[in-house]
Short mmCIF file of C-alpha atoms in Angstrom, two decimals:
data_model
loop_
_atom_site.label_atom_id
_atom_site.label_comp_id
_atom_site.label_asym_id
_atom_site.label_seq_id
_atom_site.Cartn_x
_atom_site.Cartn_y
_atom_site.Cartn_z
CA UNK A 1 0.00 0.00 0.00
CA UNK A 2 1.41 3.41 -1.27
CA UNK A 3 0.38 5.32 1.70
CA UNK A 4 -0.17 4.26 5.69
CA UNK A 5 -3.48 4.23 6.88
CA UNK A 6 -4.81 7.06 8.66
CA UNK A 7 -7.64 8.89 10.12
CA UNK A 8 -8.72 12.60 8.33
CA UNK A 9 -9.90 14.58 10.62
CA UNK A 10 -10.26 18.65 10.39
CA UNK A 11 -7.93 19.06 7.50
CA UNK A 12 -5.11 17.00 9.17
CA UNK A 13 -3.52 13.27 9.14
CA UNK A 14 -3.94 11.32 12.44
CA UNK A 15 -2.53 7.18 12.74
CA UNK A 16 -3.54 6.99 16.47
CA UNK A 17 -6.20 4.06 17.98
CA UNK A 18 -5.59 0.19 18.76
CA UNK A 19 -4.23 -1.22 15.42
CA UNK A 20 -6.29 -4.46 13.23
CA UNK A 21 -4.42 -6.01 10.96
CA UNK A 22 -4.68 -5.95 7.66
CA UNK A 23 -4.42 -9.27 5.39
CA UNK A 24 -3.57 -10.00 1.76
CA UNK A 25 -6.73 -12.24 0.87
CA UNK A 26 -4.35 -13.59 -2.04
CA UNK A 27 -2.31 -14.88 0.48
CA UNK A 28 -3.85 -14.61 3.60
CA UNK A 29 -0.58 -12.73 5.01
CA UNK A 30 -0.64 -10.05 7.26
CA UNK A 31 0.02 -6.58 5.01
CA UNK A 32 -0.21 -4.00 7.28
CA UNK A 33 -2.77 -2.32 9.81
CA UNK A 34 -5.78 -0.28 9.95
CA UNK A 35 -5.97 2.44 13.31
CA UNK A 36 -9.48 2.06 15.02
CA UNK A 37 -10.99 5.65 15.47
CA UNK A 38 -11.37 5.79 19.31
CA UNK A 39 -15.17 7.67 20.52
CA UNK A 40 -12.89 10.79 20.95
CA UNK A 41 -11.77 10.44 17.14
CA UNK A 42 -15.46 10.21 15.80
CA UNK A 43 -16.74 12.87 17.90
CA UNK A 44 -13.63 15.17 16.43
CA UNK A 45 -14.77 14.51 13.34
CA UNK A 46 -18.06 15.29 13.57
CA UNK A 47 -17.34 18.50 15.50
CA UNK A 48 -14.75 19.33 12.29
CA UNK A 49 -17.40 18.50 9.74
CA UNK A 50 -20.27 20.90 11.64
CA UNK A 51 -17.81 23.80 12.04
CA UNK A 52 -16.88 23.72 8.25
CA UNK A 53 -20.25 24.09 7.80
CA UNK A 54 -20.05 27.60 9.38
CA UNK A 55 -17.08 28.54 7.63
CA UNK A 56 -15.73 29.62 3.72
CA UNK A 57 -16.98 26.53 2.63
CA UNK A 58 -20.71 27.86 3.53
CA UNK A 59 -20.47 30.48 0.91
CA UNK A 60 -18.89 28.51 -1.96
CA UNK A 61 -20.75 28.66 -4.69
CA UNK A 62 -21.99 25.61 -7.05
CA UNK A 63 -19.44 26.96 -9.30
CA UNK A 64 -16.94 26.67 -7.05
CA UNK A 65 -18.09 23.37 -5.73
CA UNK A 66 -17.71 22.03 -9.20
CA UNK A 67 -14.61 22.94 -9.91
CA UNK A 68 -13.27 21.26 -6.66
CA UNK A 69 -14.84 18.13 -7.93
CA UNK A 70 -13.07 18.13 -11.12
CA UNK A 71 -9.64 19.13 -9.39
CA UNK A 72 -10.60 15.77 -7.35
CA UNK A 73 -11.04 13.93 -10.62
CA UNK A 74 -7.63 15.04 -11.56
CA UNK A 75 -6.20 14.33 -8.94
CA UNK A 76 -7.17 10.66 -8.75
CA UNK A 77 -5.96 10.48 -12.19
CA UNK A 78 -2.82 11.73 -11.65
CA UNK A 79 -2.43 9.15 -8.87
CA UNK A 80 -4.32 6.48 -11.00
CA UNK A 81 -1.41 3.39 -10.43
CA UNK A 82 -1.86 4.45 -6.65
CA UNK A 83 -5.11 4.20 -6.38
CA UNK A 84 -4.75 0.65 -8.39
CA UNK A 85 -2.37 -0.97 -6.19
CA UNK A 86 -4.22 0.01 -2.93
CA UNK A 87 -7.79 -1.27 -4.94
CA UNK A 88 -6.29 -4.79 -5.59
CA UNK A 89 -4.17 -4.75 -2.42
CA UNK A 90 -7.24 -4.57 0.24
CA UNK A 91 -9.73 -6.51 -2.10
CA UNK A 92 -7.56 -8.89 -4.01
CA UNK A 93 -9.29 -8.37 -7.34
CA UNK A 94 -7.49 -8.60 -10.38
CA UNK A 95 -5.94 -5.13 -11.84
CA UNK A 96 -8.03 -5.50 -14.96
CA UNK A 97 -10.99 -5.47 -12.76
CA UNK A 98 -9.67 -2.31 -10.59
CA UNK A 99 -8.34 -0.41 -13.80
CA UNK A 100 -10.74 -0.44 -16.11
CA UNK A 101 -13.84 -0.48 -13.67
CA UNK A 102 -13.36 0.84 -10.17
CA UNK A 103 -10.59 3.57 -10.50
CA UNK A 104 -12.20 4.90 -13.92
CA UNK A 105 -15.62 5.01 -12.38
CA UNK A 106 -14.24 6.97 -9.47
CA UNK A 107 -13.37 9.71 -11.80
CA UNK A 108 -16.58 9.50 -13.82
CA UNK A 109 -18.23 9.83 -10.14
CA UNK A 110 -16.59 13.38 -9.59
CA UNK A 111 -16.72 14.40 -12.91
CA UNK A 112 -20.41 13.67 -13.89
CA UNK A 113 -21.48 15.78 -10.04
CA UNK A 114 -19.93 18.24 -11.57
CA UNK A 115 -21.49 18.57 -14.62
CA UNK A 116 -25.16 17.63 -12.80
CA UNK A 117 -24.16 20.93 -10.58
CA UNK A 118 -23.27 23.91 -12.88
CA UNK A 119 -26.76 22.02 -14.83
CA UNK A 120 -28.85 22.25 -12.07
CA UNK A 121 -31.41 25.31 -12.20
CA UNK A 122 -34.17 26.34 -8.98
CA UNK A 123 -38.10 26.26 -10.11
CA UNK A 124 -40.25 29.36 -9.50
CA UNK A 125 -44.42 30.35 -9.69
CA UNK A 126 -45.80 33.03 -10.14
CA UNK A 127 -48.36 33.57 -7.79
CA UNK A 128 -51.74 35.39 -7.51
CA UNK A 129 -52.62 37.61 -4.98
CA UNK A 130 -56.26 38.75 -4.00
CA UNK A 131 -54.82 42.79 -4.38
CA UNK A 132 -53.93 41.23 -8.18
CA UNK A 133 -50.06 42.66 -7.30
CA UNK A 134 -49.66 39.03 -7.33
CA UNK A 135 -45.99 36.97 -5.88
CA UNK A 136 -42.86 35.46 -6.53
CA UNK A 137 -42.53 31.36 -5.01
CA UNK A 138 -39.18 30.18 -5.96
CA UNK A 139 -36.86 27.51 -4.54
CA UNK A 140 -33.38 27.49 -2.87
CA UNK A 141 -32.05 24.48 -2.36
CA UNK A 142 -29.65 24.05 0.56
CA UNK A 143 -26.92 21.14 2.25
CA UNK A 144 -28.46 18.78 4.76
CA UNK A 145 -25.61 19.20 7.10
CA UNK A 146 -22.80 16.54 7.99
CA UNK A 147 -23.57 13.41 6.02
CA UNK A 148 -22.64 10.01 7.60
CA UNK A 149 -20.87 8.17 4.57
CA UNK A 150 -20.36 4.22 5.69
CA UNK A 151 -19.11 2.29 2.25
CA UNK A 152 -18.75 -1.40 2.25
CA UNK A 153 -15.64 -3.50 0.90
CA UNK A 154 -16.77 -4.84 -1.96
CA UNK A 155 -16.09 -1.73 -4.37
CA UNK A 156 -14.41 0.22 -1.80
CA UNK A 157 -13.50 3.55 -3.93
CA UNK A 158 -16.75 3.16 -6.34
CA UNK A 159 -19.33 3.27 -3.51
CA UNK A 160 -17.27 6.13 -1.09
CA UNK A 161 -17.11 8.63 -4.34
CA UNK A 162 -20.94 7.53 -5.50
CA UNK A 163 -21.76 9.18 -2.33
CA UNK A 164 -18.96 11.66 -1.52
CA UNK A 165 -19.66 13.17 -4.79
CA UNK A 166 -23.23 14.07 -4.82
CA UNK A 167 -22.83 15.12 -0.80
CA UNK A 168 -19.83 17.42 -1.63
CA UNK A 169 -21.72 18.92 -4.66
CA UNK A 170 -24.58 20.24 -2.64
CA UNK A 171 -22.74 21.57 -0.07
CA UNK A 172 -22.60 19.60 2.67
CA UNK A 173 -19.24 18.29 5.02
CA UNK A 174 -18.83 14.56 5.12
CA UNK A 175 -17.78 12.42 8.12
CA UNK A 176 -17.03 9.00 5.62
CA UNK A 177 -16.12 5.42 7.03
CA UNK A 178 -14.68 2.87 4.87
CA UNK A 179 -14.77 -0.90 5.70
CA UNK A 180 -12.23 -1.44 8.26
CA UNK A 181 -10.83 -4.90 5.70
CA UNK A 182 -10.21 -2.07 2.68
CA UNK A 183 -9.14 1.31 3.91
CA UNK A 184 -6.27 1.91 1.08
CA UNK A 185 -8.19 3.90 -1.94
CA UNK A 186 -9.74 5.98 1.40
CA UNK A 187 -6.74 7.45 2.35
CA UNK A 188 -5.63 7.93 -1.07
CA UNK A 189 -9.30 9.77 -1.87
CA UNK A 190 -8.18 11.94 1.63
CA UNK A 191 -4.58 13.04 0.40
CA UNK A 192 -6.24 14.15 -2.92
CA UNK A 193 -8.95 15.65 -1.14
CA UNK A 194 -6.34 17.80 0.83
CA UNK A 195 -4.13 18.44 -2.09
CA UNK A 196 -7.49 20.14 -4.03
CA UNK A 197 -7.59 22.22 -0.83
CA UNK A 198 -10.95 21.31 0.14
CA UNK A 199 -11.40 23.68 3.25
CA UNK A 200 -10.50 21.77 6.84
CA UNK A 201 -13.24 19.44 8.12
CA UNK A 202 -15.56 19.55 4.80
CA UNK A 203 -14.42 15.86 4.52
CA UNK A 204 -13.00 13.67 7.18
CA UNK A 205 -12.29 10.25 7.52
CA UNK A 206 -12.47 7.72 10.01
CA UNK A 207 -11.75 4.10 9.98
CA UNK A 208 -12.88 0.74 12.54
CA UNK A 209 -15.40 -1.63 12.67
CA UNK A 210 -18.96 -0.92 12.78
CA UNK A 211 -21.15 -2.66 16.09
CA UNK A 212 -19.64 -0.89 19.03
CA UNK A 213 -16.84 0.76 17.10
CA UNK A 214 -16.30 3.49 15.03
CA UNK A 215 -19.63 3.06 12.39
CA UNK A 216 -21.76 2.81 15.34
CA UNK A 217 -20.98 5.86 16.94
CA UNK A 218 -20.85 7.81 14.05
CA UNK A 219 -24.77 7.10 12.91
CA UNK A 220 -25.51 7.24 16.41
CA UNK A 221 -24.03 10.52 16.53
CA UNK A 222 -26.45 13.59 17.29
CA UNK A 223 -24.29 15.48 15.18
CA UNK A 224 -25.27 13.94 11.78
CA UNK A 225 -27.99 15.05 10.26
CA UNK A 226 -28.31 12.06 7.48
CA UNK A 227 -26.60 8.53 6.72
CA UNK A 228 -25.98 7.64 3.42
CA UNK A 229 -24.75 3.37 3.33
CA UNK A 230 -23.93 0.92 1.51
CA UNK A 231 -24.20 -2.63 2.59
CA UNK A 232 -25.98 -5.71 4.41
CA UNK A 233 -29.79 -5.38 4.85
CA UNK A 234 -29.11 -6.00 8.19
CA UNK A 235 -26.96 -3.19 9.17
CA UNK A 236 -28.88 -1.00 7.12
CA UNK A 237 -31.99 -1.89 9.75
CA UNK A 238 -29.78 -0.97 12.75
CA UNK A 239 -28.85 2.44 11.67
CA UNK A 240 -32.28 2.89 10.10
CA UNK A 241 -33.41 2.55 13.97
CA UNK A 242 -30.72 4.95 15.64
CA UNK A 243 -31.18 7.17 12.50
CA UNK A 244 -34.78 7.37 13.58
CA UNK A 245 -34.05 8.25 16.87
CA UNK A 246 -33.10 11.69 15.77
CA UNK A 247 -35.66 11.35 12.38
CA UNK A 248 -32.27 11.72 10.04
CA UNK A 249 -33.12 10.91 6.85
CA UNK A 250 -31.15 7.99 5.05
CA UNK A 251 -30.48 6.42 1.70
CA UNK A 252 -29.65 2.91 1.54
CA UNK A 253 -28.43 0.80 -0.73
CA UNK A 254 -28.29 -3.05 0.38
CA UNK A 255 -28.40 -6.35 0.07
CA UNK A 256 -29.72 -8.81 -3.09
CA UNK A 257 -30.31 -12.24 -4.12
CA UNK A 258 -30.31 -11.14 -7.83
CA UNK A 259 -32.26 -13.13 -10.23
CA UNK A 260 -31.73 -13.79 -14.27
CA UNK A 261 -34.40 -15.00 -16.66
CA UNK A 262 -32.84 -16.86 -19.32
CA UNK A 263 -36.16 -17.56 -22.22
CA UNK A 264 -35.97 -19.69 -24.98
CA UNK A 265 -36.14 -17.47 -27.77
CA UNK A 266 -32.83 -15.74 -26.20
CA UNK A 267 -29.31 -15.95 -28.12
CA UNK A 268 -28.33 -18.61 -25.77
CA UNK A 269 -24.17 -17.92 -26.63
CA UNK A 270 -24.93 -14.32 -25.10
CA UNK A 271 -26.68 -15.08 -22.18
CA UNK A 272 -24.33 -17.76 -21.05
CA UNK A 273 -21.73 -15.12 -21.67
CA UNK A 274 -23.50 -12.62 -19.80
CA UNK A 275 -24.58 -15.01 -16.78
CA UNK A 276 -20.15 -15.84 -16.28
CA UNK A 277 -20.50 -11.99 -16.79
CA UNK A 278 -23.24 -11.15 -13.85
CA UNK A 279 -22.46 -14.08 -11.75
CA UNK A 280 -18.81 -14.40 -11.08
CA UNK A 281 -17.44 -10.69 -11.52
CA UNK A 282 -14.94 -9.81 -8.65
CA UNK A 283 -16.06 -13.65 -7.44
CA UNK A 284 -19.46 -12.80 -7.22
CA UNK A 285 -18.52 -10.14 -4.46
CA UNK A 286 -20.73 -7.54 -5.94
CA UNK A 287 -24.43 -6.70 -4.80
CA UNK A 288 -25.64 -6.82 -8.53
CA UNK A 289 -24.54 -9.95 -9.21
CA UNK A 290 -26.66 -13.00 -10.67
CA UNK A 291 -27.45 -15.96 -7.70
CA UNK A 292 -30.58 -16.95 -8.63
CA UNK A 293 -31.11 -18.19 -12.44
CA UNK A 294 -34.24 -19.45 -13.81
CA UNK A 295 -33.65 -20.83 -17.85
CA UNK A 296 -36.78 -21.91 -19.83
CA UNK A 297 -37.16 -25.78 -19.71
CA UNK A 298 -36.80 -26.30 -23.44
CA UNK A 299 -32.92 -25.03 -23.63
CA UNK A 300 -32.29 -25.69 -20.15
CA UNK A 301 -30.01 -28.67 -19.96
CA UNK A 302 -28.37 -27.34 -22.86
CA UNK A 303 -27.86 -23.70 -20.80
CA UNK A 304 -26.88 -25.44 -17.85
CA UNK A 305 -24.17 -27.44 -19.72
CA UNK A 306 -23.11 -24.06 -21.23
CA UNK A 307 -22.67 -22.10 -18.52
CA UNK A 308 -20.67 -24.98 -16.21
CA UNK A 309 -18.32 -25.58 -18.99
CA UNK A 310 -17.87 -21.43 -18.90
CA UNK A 311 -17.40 -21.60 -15.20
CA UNK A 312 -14.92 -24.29 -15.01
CA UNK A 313 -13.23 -22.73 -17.47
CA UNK A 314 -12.86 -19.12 -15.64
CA UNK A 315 -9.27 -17.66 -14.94
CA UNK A 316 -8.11 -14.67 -13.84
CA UNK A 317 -10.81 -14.09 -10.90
CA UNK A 318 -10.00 -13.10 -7.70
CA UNK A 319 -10.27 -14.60 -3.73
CA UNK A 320 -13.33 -13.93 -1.37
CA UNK A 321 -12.16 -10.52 0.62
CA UNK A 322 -11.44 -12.84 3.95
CA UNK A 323 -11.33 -15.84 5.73
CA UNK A 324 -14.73 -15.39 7.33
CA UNK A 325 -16.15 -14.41 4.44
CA UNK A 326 -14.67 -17.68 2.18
CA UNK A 327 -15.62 -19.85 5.35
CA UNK A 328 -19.41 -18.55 5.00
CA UNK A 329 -19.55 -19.55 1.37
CA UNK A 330 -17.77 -22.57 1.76
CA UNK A 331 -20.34 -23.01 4.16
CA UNK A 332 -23.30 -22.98 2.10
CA UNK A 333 -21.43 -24.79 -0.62
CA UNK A 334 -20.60 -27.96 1.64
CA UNK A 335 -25.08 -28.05 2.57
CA UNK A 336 -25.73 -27.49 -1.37
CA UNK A 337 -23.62 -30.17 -2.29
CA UNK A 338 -25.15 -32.50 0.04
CA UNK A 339 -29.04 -31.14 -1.13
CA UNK A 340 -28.65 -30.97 -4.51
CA UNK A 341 -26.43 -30.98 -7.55
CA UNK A 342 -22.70 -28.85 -8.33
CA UNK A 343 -22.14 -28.58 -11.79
CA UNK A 344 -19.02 -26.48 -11.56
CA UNK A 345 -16.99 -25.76 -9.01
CA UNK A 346 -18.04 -26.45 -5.41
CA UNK A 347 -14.68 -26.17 -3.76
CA UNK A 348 -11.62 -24.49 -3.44
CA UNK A 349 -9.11 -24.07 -6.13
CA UNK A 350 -5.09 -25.43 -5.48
CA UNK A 351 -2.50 -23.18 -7.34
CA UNK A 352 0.78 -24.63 -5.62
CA UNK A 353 2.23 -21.48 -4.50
CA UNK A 354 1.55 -18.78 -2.24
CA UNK A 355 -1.87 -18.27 -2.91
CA UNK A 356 -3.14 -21.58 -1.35
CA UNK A 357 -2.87 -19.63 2.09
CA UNK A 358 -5.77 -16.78 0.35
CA UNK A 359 -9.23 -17.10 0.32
CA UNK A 360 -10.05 -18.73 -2.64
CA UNK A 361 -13.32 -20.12 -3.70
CA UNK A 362 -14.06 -21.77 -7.13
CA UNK A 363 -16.77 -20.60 -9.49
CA UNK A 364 -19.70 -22.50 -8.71
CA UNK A 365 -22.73 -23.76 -10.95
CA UNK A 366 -25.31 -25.28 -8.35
CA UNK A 367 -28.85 -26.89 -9.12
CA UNK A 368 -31.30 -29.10 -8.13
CA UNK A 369 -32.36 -27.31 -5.19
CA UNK A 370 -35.63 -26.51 -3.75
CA UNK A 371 -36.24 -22.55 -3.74
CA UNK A 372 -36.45 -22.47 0.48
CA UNK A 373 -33.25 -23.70 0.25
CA UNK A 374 -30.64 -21.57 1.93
CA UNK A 375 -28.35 -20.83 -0.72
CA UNK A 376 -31.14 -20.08 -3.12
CA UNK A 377 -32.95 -17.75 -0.30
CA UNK A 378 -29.62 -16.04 1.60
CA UNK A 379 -27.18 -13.88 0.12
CA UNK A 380 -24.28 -15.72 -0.52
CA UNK A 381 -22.40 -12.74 -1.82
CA UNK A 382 -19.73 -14.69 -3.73
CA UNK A 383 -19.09 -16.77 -6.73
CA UNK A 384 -22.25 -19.04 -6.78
CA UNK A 385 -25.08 -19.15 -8.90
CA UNK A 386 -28.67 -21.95 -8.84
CA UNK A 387 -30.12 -22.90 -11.79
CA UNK A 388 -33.74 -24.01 -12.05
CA UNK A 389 -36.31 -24.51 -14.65
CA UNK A 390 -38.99 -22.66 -15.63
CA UNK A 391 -42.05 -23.25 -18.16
CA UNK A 392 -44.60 -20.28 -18.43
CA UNK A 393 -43.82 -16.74 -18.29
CA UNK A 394 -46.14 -15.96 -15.05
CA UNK A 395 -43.75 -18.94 -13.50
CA UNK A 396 -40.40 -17.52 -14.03
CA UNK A 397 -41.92 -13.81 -13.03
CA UNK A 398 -43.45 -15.38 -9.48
CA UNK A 399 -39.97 -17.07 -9.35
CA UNK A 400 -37.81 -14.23 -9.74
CA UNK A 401 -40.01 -11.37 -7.35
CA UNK A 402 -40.15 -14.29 -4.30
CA UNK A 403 -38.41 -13.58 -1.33
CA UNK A 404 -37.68 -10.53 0.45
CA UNK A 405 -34.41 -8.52 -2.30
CA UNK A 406 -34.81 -6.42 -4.82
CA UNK A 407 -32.49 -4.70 -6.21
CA UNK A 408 -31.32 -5.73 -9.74
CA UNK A 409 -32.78 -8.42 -12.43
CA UNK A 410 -31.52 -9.95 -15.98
CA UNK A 411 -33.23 -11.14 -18.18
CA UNK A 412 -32.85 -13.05 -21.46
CA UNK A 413 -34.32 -13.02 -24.52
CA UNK A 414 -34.84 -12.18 -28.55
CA UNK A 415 -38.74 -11.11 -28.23
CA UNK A 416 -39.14 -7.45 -27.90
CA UNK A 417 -42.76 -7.16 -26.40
CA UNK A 418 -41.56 -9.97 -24.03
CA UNK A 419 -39.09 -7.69 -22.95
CA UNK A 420 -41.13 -4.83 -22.11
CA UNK A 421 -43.60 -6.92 -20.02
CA UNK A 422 -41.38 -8.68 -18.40
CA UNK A 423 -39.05 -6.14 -17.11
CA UNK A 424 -41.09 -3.71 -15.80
CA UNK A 425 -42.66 -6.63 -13.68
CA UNK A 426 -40.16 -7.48 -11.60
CA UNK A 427 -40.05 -6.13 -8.47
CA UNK A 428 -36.36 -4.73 -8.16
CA UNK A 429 -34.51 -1.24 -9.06
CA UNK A 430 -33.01 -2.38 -12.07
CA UNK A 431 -33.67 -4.73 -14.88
CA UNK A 432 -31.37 -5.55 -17.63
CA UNK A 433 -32.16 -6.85 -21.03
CA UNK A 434 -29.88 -8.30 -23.04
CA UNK A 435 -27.13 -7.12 -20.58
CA UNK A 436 -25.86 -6.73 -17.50
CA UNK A 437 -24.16 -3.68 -15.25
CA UNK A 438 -24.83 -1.20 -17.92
CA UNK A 439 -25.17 1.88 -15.91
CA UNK A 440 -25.96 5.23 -17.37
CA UNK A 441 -24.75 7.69 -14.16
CA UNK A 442 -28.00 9.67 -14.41
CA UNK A 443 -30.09 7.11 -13.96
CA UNK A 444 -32.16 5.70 -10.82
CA UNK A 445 -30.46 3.04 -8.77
CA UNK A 446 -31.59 1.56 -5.93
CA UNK A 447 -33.30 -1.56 -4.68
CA UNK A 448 -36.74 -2.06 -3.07
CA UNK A 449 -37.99 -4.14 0.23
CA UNK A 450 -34.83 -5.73 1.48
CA UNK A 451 -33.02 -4.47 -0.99
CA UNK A 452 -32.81 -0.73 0.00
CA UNK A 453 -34.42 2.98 0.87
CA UNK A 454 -33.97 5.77 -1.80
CA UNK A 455 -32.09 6.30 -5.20
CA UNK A 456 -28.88 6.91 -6.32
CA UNK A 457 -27.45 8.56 -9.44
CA UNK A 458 -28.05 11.93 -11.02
CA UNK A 459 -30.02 14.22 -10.08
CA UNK A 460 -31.34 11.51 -7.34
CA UNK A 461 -28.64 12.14 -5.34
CA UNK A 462 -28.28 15.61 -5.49
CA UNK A 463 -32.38 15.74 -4.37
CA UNK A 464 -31.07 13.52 -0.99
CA UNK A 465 -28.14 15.04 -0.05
CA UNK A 466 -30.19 18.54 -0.15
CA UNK A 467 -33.50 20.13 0.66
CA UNK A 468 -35.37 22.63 -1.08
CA UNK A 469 -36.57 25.81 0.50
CA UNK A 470 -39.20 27.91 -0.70
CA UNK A 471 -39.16 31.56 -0.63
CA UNK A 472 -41.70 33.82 -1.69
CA UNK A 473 -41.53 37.22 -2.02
CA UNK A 474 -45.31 39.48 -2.28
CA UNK A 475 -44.82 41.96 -4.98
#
């Protein structure tokens, strides 16, 4: 890792707190260490972040504001190999992954807040008035405050800039908290921060666990006016509750147990291509990611065939992000095997050097399962996808909207109308056809039940991470 890892707090560096160690999950050795932001630490932050709020950065102006974002951009640019080598250091993903996906989308993150910004305009009415003089109603829109940021390890620099972005834009001062198992591209976002002379305390940075440690105490924290997280369903519950406790609002983006819909009329070469796509990117360890597959029962022993052949075939993909997490999908692996059928995978792989001490799992193809089953219901969250049959069109839509996720959807198939009907009835954010992870910045994203509160992207997130005030003037 290029640079140590270190707290941000009110425009200055700080390394203190009790140490965790940080592994290689390619290796499993010990790389370094993470400082855990004592009570003291969080409240400094906090205290940083409302100040700034009082100070220059109170009267920048969205020009301004959007110019810091781009000198951001730059500056991650500039540091691009940096930011690279800390990406696949924490995670263990392959570079291709973190250099053509992660660090790129990073940039676009800053970049496209800035553009939204300078685009952004304020409504007005005119009103009438009983003296027929009449009045002016127009909006201001103005920062919520001190933003929680809590971003998960999966896409460590993706999800802290989705949110950082859009939070900066509008004005507000961030208090952000990376997973405590990636912290590198954090402190590399901080240094850049700093060197585009963001004002002191308009973004801070804290890192430690979350239950009891530092993410607890910061959404606890009567200081923040609003949480913005990334991560298990779970979690998000918890803060939703001490969130409430002060009515802050949130935006959530969590779990999924992502369904595909592969039809018979689909190009069956693309949609096995897409499925290694959706379901074994970054090993599966992304929330967007294909579990659950249902394929038409005319061309499904022929899919299934397909797609195992694909999977066994896979190189170049990366370990789970640690032992616990391996040993959890390992987990549901060893009861799948024993319930049902493994097509591909099912174990873990042997390379003969250093990376049989990592946390390797093998790209698995399971089926033959019933759909209580707990690796069709739970999240798995890593390289494993069930296959199941479906005959009618009703079936594989009841199929695919059961359970309690929703956030994303593929499906599969050469009919246009069927398309069109099918997509917009499935009960998740987003629904590809044809595709999968195409995202378009300005769009929506977001899930729905389980799945997550809110929506991301464009103008989305500049309407949470602000409120609108109305003014209006009699004339």
């Amino acid at each position: 890792m290029s640079s140590p890892v270190r707290h941000y707090v009110g425009g200055g560096f700080d390394a203190s707190g009790v140490p965790l160690p940080l592994v290689d999950p390619v290796t499993g050795r010990v790389a370094g260490e993470v400082p855990q932001a004592s009570r003291e630490v969080v409240d400094r932050a906090v205290r940083a972040a409302r100040e700034a709020l009082r100070g220059p950065w109170a009267v920048w102006s969205p020009t301004e504001r959007s110019r810091l974002l781009h000198r951001i951009a730059d500056g991650i640019e500039r540091r691009f190999e940096e930011f690279v080598a800390a990406e696949c250091a924490d995670t263990g993903k392959p570079r291709a992954l973190a250099s053509t996906v992660d660090i790129p989308r990073a940039v676009a993150n800053f970049r496209s807040y800035a553009g939204l910004l300078t685009g952004r305009g304020e409504r007005s009415w005119h009103t009438a008035t009983p003296d027929g003089r009449g009045a002016l109603n127009y909006t201001v829109h103005k920062p919520l405050g001190v933003v929680a940021v809590i971003s998960p390890w999966n896409l460590p620099l993706l999800l802290l800039s989705w949110k950082v972005a859009p939070a900066l834009a509008t004005g507000n001062t961030v208090v952000a908290k990376p997973s405590e198992l990636t912290p590198g591209t954090a402190c590399l976002l901080a240094e850049v921060l700093a060197e585009a002379e963001v004002p002191p305390g308009v973004f801070n940075l804290v890192h430690g666990p979350g239950a009891d440690a530092a993410g607890q105490w910061l959404t606890e924290h009567p200081g923040v006016d609003a949480v913005a997280f990334t991560g298990e369903s779970r979690t998000g519950s918890m803060i939703m509750r001490a969130a409430a406790e002060r009515l802050a609002p949130v935006s959530f983006e969590l779990g999924g147990k992502n369904a595909g819909l592969v039809f018979a009329d689909a190009d069956l070469e693309q949609a096995v291509a897409g499925t290694l796509r959706s379901a074994f990117t970054h090993s599966g360890q992304i929330c967007l990611c294909t579990e659950r597959l249902y394929v038409q029962r005319p061309v499904f022993d022929a899919f299934a065939a397909a797609l195992a052949t694909g999977a066994k075939e896979l190189s170049g993909y990366g370990p789970m992000v640690s032992a616990a997490h391996r040993d959890k999908v390992l987990g549901h692996l060893e009861r799948a095997a024993a319930d049902g059928e493994v097509l591909a995978g099912g174990g873990v792989p042997r390379f003969g050097d250093e990376r049989d001490g990592g946390f390797w799992v093998e790209p698995t193809v399971l089926a033959g399962l019933p759909e209580d089953h707990p690796a069709v219901r739970d999240e798995i969250f890593g390289p494993v996808v069930h296959l199941a049959p479906f005959d009618t069109e009703d079936e594989a839509l009841a199929l695919a909207n059961a359970g309690p996720y929703g956030l994303a959807a593929t499906v599969w198939t050469g009919d246009v109308s069927r398309a069109h009907r099918v997509a917009p009835a499935l009960e998740v954010g987003t629904a590809w056809v044809n595709t999968w992870n195409l995202r378009d910045l300005r769009a929506p994203f977001g899930g729905v039940k389980a799945s997550g509160i809110g929506r991301e992207g464009g103008d989305h997130s500049l309407d949470f991470f602000s409120q609108p005030m109305n003014v209006c003037v009699k004339l």
